[in-house]
Coordinates of C-alpha atoms in Angstrom, one line a residue:
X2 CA -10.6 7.4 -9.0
X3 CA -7.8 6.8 -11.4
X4 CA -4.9 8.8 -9.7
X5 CA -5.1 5.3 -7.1
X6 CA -4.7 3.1 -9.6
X7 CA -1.4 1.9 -9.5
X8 CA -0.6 -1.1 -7.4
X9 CA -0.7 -4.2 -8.6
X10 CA 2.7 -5.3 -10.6
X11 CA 1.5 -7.1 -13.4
X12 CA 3.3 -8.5 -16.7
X13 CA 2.0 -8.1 -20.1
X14 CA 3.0 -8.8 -23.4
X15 CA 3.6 -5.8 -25.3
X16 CA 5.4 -5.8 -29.0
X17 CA 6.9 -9.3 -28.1
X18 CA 8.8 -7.9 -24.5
X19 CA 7.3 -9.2 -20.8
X20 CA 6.7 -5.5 -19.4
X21 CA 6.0 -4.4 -15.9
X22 CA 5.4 -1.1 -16.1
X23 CA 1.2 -1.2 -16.4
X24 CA 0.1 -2.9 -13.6
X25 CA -2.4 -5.9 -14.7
X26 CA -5.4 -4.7 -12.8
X27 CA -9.2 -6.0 -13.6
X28 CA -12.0 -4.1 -14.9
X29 CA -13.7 -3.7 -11.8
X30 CA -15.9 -0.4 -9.6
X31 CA -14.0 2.3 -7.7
X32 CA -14.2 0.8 -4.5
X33 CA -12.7 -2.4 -5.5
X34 CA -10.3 -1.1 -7.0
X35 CA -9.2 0.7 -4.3
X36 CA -7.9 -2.7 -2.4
X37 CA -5.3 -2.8 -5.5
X38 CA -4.3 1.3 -5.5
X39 CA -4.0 2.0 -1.7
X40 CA -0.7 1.8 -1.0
X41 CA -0.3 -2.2 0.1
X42 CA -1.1 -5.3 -1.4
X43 CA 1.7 -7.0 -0.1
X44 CA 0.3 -10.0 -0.6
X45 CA 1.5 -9.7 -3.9
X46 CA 5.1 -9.7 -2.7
X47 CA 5.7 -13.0 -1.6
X48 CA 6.4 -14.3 -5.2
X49 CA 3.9 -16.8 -5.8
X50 CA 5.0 -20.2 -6.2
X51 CA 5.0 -23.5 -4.1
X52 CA 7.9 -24.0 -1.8
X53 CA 7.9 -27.0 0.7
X54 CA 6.4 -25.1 3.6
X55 CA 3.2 -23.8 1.4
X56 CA 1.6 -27.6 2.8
X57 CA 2.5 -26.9 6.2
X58 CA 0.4 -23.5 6.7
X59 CA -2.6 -24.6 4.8
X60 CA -4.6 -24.7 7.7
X61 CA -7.3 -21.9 8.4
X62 CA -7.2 -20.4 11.9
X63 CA -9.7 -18.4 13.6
X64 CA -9.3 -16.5 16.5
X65 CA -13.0 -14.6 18.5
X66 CA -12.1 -11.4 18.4
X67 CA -13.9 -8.4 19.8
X68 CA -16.4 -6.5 17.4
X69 CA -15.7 -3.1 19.5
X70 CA -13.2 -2.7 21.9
X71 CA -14.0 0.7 22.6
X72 CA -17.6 -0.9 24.3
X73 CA -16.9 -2.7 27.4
X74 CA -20.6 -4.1 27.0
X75 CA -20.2 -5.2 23.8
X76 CA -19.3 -9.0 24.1
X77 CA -20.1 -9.7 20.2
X78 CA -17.0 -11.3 18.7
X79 CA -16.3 -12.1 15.0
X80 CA -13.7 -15.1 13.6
X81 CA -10.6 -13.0 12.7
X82 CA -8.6 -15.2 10.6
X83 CA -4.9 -16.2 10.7
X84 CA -2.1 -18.5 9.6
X85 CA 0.9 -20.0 11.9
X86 CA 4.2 -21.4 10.5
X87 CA 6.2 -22.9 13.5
X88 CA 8.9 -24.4 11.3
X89 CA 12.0 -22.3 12.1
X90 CA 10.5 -22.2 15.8
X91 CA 12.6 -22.8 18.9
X92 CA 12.1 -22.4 22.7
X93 CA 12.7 -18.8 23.6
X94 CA 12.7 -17.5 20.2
X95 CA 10.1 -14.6 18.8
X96 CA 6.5 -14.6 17.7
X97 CA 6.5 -12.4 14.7
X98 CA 3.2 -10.8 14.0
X99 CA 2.2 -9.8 10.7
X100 CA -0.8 -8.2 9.1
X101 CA -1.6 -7.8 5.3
X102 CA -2.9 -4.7 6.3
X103 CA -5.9 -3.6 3.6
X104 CA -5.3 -6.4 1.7
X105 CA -6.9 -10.0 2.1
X106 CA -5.2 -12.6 4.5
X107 CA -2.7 -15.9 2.0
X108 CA -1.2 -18.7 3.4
X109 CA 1.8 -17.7 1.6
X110 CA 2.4 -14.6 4.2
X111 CA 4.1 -17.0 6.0
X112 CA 5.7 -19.3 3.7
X113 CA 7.4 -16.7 1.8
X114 CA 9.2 -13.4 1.8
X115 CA 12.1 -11.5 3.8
X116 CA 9.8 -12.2 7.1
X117 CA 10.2 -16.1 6.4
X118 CA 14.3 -15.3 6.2
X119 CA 13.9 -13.7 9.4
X120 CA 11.9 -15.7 11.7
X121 CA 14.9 -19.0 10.4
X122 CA 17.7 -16.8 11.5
X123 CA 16.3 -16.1 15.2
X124 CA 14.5 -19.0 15.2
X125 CA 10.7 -17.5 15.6
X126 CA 7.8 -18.5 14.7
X127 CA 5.2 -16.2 12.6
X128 CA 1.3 -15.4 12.6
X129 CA -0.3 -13.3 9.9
X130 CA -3.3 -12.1 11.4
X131 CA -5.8 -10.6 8.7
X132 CA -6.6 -6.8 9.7
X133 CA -10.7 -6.5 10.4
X134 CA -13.4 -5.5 7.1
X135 CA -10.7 -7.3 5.0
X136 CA -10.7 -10.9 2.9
X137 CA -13.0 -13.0 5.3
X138 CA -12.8 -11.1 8.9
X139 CA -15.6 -9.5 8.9
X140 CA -17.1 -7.8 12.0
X141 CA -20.8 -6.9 10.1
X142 CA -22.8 -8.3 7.7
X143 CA -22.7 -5.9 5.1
X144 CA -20.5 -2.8 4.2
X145 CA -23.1 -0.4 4.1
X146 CA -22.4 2.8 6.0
X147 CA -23.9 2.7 9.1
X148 CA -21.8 -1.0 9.4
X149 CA -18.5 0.5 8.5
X150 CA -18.1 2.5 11.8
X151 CA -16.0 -0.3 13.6
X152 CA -13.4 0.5 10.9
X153 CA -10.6 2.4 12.7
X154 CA -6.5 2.1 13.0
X155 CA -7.9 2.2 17.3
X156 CA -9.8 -1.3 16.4
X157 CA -7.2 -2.5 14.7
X158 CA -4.5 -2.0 17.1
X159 CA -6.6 -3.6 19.7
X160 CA -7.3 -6.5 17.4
X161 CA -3.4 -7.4 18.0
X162 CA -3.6 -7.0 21.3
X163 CA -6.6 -9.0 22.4
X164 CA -4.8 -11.9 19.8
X165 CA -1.6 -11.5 21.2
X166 CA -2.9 -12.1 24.8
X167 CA -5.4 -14.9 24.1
X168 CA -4.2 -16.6 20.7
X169 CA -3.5 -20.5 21.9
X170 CA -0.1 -21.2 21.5
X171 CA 0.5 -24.6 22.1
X172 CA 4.1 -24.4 20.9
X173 CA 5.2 -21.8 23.5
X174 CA 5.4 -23.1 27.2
X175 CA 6.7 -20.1 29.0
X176 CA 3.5 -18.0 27.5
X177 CA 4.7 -15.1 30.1
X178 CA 7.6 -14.1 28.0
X179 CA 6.5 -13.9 24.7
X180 CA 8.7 -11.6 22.6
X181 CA 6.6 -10.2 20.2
X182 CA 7.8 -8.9 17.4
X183 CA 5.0 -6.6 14.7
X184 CA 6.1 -6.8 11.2
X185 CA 4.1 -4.5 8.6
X186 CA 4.7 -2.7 5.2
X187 CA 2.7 0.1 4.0
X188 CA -0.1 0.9 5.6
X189 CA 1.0 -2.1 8.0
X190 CA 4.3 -0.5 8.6
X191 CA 2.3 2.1 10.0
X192 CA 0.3 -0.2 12.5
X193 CA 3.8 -2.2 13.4
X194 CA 5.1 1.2 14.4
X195 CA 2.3 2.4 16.4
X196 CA 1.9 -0.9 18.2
X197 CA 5.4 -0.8 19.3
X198 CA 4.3 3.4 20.3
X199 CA 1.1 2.3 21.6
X200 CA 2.4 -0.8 23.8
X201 CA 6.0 -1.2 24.4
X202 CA 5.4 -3.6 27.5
X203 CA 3.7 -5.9 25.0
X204 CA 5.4 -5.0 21.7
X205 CA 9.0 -6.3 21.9
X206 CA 10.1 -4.9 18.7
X207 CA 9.1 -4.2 15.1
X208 CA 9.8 -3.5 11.8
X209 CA 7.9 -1.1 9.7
X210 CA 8.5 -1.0 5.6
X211 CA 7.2 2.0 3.5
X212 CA 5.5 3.0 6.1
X213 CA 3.6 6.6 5.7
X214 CA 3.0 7.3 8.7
X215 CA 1.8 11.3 8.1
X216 CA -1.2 11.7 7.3
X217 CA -2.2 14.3 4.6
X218 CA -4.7 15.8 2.8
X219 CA -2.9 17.3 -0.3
X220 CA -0.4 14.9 -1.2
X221 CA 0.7 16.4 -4.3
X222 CA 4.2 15.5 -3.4
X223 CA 3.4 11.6 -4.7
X224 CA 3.2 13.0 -7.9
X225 CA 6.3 15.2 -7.8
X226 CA 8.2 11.9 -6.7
X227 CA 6.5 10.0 -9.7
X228 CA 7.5 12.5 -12.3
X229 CA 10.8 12.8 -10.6
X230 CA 11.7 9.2 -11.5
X231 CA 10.8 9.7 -15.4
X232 CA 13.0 11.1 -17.5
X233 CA 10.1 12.3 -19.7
X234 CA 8.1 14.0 -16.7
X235 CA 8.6 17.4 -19.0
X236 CA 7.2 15.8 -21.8
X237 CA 4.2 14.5 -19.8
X238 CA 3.9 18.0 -18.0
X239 CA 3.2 19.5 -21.5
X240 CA 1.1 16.5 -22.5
X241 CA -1.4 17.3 -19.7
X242 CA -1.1 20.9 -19.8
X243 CA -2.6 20.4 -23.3
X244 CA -5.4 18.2 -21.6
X245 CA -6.2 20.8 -18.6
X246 CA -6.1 23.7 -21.4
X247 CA -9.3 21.3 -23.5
X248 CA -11.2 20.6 -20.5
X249 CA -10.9 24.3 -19.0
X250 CA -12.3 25.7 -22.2
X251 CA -15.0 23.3 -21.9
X252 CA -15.8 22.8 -25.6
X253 CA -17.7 20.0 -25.2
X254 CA -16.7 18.4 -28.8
X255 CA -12.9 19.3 -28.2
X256 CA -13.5 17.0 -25.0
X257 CA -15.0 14.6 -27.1
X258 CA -12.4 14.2 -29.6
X259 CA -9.3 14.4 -27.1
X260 CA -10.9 11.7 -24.7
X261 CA -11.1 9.4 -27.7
X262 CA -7.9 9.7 -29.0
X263 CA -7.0 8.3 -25.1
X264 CA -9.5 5.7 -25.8
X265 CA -11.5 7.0 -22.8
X266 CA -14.8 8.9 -24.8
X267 CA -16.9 6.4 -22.5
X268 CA -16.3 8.8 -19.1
X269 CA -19.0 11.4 -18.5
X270 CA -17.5 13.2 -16.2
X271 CA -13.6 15.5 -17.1
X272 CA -12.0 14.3 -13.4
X273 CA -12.4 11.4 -14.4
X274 CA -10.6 11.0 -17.7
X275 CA -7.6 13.6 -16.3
X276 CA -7.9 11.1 -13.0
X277 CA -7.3 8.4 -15.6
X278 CA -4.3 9.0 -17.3
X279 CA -2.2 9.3 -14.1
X280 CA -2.7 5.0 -13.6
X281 CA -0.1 3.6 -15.5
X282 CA 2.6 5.9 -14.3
X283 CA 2.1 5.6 -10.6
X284 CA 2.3 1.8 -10.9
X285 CA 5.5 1.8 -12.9
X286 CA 7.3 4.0 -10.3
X287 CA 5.5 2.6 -7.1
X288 CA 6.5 -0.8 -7.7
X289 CA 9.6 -0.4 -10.2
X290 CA 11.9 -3.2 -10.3
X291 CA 15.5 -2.8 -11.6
X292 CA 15.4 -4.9 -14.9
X293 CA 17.5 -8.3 -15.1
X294 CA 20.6 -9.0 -16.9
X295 CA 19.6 -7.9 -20.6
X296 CA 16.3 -7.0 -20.1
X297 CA 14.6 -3.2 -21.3
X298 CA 14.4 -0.8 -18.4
X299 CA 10.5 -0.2 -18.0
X300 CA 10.8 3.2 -17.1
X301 CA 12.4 4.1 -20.6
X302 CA 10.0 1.9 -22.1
X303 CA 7.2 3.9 -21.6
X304 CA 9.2 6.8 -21.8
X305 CA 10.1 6.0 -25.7
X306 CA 5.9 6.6 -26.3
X307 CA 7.0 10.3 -25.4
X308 CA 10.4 10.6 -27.3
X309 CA 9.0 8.8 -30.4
X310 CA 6.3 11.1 -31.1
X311 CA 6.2 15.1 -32.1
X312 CA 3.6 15.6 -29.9
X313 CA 3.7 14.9 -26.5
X314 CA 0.0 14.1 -25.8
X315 CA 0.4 12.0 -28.6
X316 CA 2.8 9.7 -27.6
X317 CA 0.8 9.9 -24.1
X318 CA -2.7 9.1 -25.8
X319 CA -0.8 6.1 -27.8
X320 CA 0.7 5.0 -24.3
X321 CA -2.7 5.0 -22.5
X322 CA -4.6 3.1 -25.6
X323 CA -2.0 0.5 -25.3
X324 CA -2.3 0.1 -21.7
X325 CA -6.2 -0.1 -22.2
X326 CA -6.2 -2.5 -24.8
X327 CA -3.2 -4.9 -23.1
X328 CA -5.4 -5.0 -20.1
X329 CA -8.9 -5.3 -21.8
X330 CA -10.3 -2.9 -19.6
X331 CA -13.8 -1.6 -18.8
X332 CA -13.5 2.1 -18.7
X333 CA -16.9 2.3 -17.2
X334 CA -16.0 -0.3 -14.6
X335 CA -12.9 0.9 -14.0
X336 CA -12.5 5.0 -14.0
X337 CA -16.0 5.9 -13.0
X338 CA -15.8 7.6 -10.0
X339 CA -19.4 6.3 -8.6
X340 CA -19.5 3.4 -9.9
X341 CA -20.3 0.7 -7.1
X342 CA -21.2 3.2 -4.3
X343 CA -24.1 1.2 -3.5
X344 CA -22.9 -1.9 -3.5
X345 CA -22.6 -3.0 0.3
X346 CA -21.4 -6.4 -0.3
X347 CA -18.5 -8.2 2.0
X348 CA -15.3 -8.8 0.6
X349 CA -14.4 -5.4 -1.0
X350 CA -11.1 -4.5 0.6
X351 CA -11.6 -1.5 -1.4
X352 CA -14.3 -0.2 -0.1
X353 CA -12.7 -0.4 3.2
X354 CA -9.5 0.9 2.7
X355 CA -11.7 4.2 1.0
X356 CA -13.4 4.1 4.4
X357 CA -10.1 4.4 6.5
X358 CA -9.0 7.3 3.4
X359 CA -12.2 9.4 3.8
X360 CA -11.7 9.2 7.8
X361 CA -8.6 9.3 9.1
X362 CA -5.7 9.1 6.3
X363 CA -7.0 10.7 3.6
X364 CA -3.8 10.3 1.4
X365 CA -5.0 12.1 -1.2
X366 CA -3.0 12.3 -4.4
X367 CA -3.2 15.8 -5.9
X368 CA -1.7 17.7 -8.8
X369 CA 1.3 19.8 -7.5
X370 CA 1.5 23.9 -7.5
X371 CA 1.3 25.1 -11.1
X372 CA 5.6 26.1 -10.7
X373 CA 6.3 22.9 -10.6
X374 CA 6.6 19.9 -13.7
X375 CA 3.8 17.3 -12.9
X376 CA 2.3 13.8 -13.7
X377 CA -1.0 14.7 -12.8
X378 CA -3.7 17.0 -14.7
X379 CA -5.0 20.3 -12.0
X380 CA -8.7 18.2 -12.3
X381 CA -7.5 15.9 -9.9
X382 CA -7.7 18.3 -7.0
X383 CA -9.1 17.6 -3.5
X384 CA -12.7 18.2 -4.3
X385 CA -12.5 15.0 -6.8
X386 CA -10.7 13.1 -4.5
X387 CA -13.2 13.4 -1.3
X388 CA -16.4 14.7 -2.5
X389 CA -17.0 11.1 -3.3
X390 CA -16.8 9.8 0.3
X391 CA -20.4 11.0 1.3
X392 CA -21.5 9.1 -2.2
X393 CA -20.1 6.1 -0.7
X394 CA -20.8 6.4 2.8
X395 CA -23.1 8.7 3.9
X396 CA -24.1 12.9 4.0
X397 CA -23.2 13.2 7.5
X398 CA -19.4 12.4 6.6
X399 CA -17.4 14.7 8.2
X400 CA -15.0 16.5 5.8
X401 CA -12.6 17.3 5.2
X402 CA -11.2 14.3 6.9
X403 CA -9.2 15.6 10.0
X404 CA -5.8 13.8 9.2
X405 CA -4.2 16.1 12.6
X406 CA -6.0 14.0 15.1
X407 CA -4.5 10.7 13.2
X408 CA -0.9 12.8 13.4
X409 CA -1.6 14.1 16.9
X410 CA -2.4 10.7 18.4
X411 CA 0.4 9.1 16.8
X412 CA 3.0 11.2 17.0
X413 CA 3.4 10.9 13.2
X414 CA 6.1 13.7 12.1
X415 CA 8.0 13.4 14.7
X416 CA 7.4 9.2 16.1
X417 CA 10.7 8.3 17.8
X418 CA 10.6 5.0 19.5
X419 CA 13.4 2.4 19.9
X420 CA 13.3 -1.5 18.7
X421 CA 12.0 -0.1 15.3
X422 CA 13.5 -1.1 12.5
X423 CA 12.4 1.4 9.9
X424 CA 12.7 1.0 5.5
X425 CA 12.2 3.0 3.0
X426 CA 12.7 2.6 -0.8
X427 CA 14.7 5.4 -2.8
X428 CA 11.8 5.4 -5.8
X429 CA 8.8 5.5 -3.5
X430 CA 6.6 8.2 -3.8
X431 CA 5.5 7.1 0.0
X432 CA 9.1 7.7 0.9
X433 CA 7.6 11.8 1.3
X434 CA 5.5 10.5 4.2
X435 CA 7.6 8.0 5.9
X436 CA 10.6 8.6 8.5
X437 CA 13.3 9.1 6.4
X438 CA 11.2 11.7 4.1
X439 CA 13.4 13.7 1.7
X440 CA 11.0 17.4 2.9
X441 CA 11.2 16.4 6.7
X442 CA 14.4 17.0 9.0
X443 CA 16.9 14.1 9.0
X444 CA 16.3 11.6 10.9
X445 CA 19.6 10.1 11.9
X446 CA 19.8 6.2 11.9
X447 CA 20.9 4.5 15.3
X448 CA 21.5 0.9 16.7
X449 CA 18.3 1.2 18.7
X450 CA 16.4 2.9 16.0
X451 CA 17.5 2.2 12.5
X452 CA 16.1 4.1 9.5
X453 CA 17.7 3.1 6.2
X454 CA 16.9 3.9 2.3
X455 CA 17.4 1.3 -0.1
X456 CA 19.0 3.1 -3.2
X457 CA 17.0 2.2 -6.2
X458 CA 14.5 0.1 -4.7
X459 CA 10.5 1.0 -4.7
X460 CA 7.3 0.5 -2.5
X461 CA 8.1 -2.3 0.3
X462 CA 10.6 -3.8 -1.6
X463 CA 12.6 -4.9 1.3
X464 CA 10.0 -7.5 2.2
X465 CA 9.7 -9.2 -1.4
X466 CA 11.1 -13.2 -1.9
X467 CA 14.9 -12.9 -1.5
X468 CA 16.0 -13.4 -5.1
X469 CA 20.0 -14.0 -5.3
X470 CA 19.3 -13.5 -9.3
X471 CA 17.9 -9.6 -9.0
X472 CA 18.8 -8.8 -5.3
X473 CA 21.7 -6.2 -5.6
X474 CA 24.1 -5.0 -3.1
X475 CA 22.8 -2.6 -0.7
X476 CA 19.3 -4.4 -0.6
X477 CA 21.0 -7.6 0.4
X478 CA 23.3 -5.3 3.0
X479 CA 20.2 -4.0 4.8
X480 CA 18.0 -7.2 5.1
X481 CA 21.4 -8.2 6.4
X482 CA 21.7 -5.7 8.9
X483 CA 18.1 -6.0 9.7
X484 CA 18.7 -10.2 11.1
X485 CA 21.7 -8.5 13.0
X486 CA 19.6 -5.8 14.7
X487 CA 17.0 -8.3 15.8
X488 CA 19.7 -10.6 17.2
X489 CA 21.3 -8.0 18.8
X490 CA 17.9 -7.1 20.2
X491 CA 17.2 -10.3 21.4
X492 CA 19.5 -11.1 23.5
X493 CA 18.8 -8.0 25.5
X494 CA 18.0 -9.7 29.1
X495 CA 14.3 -9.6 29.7
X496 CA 13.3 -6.8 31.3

C-alpha cells in the first residue's frame, strides 16, 4: 500500500548532499509498514541522542490493565507498559500523560522533546503510557483476526483512565487532586482531545498536535495538499497521467516496459506500482523541514528530477529509481499489497494501526477529482485502499468502514471543548482533517481554546527537540504561548 508510505524522516546520501526528502524506510510487508506510513511515529521526534536524563527513565514500568473494559466480567489484565520522569516534578504541579499512539513505547518520550520543556516550566512530572496492540502491550497472544477485536479508540481511552486512577504514584501525596494533563500528536492528538471531551472531571487539560480528528473515507484532499507544496506538482500531474493512460489501455508489454523504467517490473498487480510512486512525495511534505543555514531546500531537490528532464515521467522514473536504489529496497517486500496478511505475529504496530484504518478511521488517501492537478495516479482509488482489509482480517469485515459513527461519537467537525491547546503545521496534509482545516469554517482561536498554525512547519512539528539552531520565529512564539497557556490554566483554583 504505497500511497502510506511516507513517514519516517530518514537521511541519505545522494550525489555527495545529506537529503531528507525519501524517508529511510526498510524493506519490509504491508502491514509493517503501515506503523512507519500512518500518520505518527512520533517516537521519531524526540531527536535521538543521550542527554543526562536518558539514565534516569531507563526503568520499565508496568501497569495491569484491563483486557476489555467494555465486559464488566472480564477481570483478565495485560502489563501495559510505561515510563516516568519525575525530574522537573514539584508538589502540586501536573502529571502530563503521553501516548506514542500507533507507534512503540521509548524511554526517550520522556527525556526529550517540547513535552520535556513543558513539564520544567510548570514543574510536572510526565508518564508515557504505550497505547494497547503496540511495541510490547499486548492484550492477546497473536494478531490474528479474531484477537484484534479489543482494538478500538473506546479501549484506549479507558486504558488512560483505569492508569490514571490506579497508577502508583509515590511522588504525589495529595493523590485527590491530580491535575492531569493528556499530551498526543497525530493520531494521539486525537485521543488527548477526546479524553479531555470524554472526561473533563478527570482530564485537566490537553494538548493535541496534528491531530485529525475527522474521520474520512476519500481523503483525496492529502494529496491535493502534497502537490500543493511542490512546485512541480504540474509536472508530476502529467507524469502520472502518462502512467494512468499505460495501465488503462492495459497492454500488458507497455505495462511491462514503463514499470521497469520505475525500477518496479517486480509488482504483479497495476495498484500497486501507481500506489508506489506516490511514497517518496508524501514523506518529503509530511515531515518537511526548512533547510539550515546553506543547505539545498529538499523540496526543490527532488523537484530538479522534473525540471532537468524533457519528459516529465522521466525525470519521475529517474527520481523513483534513485529512491529505490538509496534505500536498497525489496519491492516485493515493500509495495505488495498482500504481502504478510497472514502473518499474526505480535509486535507489528502496522498491522494494528491497519486494524484501527479498516474500522473506524479509515483515512484513506485517494487520487483527487480528475479537474484537479494531482500526486497520485486514479488506481489508487478506495477499492485498492480497503478491499485489502478482509485479506488481512477477515470476510465478515464490515465495509465500507463507517467513519460517521467515529465523527458522531466524537464530535469530530465540530469538537469544541476548553483547556485544549490545539496545533497544526502549515505543510501538513493532515492539517485538512484537523481543527484549524483550510475546507472547514474558521475556527477562531481563544484563551480557553487556542488553535494555532505554525507557518511553514509540517506533521507534529511543534513537539520535535527544541533546536535554537533551526527553530524559527513563530515556532518558537507558539511553544511559547503554549507554557503561558498552561500556566495561566494552572493556577485556576481547583474546582
Amino acid at each position: 500500500m504505497s500511497q502510506w508510505y511516507y513517514l519516517v524522516l530518514g537521511f541519505i546520501v545522494w550525489n555527495g548532499l545529506l537529503l531528507s526528502w525519501l524517508p529511510q524506510l526498510e524493506a519490509q510487508p504491508l502491514a509493517a509498514r503501515l506503523a512507519e506510513d500512518s500518520i505518527g511515529r512520533l517516537d521519531d521526534f524526540f531527536d535521538i541522542g543521550n542527554t543526562p536524563l536518558n539514565a534516569l527513565v531507563e526503568t520499565e514500568l508496568w501497569f495491569p490493565q484491563r483486557v476489555d473494559h467494555m465486559d464488566d466480567t472480564n477481570e483478565e489484565t495485560f502489563p501495559q507498559l510505561y515510563y516516568l520522569n519525575d525530574t522537573y516534578y514539584q508538589p502540586g504541579g501536573p502529571v502530563y500523560l503521553y501516548t506514542p499512539g500507533e507507534a512503540p513505547n521509548r524511554p526517550r518520550t520522556v527525556t526529550r522533546g517540547f513535552l520535556l520543556k513543558l513539564a520544567e516550566e510548570t514543574q510536572g512530572l510526565v508518564i508515557s503510557l504505550e497505547h494497547r496492540y503496540y511495541g510490547r502491550s499486548n492484550p492477546v497472544p497473536d494478531l490474528s483476526p479474531q484477537n484484534m477485536r479489543f482494538l478500538s479508540v473506546a479501549q484506549a481511552l479507558r486504558d488512560f483512565v483505569n492508569f490514571m486512577h490506579k497508577v502508583p504514584l509515590p511522588q504525589i501525596a495529595d493523590r485527590e487532586n491530580i491535575r492531569w494533563i493528556i499530551v498526543g500528536g497525530s493520531y494521539a492528538g486525537n485521543l488527548a482531545a477526546w479524553m479531555r471531551l470524554k472526561y473533563p472531571d478527570l482530564v485537566f487539560a490537553a494538548y493535541s498536535s496534528s491531530a485529525p480528528v475527522r474521520a474520512k473515507r476519500d481523503f483525496y484532499e492529502y494529496d491535493l495538499a502534497v502537490g500543493d507544496r511542490l512546485p512541480c506538482h504540474l509536472q508530476i500531474s502529467e507524469a502520472l497521467d502518462e502512467v494512468d493512460r499505460v495501465l488503462d489501455e492495459g497492454d500488458q508489454t507497455a505495462i511491462r516496459d514503463l514499470q521497469a523504467q520505475f525500477g518496479l517490473e517486480a509488482l504483479e498487480r497495476p495498484g500497486d506500482f501507481a500506489g508506489a510512486l506516490v511514497d517518496q512525495m508524501a514523506g518529503l511534505v509530511q515531515y518537511y523541514a526548512p533547510p539550515r543555514s546553506g543547505k539545498p531546500d529538499n523540496v526543490v531537490e527532488f523537484c530538479n528530477y522534473f525540471f532537468n528532464h524533457t519528459q516529465p515521467v522521466d525525470g519521475f522514473a529517474a527520481a523513483t529509481r534513485q529512491y529505490l536504489a538509496n534505500d536498497k529496497i525489496d519491492v516485493i517486500e515493500k509495495y505488495d499489497t498482500y504481502q504478510g496478511a497472514n502473518n499474526y505475529t505480535l509486535g507489528q504496530a502496522g498491522r494494528a494501526w491497519f486494524y484501527q484504518t479498516c474500522t473506524e478511521f479509515a483515512y484513506w488517501q485517494t487520487a483527487p477529482p480528475p479537474a484537479f492537478l494531482r500526486a497520485r495516479s486514479q488506481w489508487v482509488d478506495l477499492d485498492y485502499n480497503e478491499a485489502p482489509c478482509r485479506a488481512y482480517f477477515g470476510d465478515q469485515l464490515p465495509l465500507p468502514v463507517n467513519v460517521e459513527s467515529l465523527n458522531w461519537e466524537y464530535n469530530s467537525d465540530h469538537i469544541s471543548v476548553d483547556r485544549v491547546y490545539f496545533v497544526n503545521g502549515e505543510f501538513d496534509p493532515w492539517r485538512r482533517l484537523s481543527v484549524s482545516s483550510p475546507v472547514s469554517p474558521h475556527r477562531p482561536s481563544t484563551e480557553d481554546t487556542p488553535v494555532q498554525i505554525i507557518n511553514g512547519a509540517s506533521h507534529c512539528y511543534d513537539l520535535r527537540q527544541p533546536n535554537e539552531d533551526t527553530d524559527w520565529p513563530q515556532l518558537l512564539a507558539v511553544r511559547d504561548d503554549a507554557i503561558d497557556a498552561f500556566k495561566r490554566w494552572l493556577k485556576t483554583p481547583s474546582e
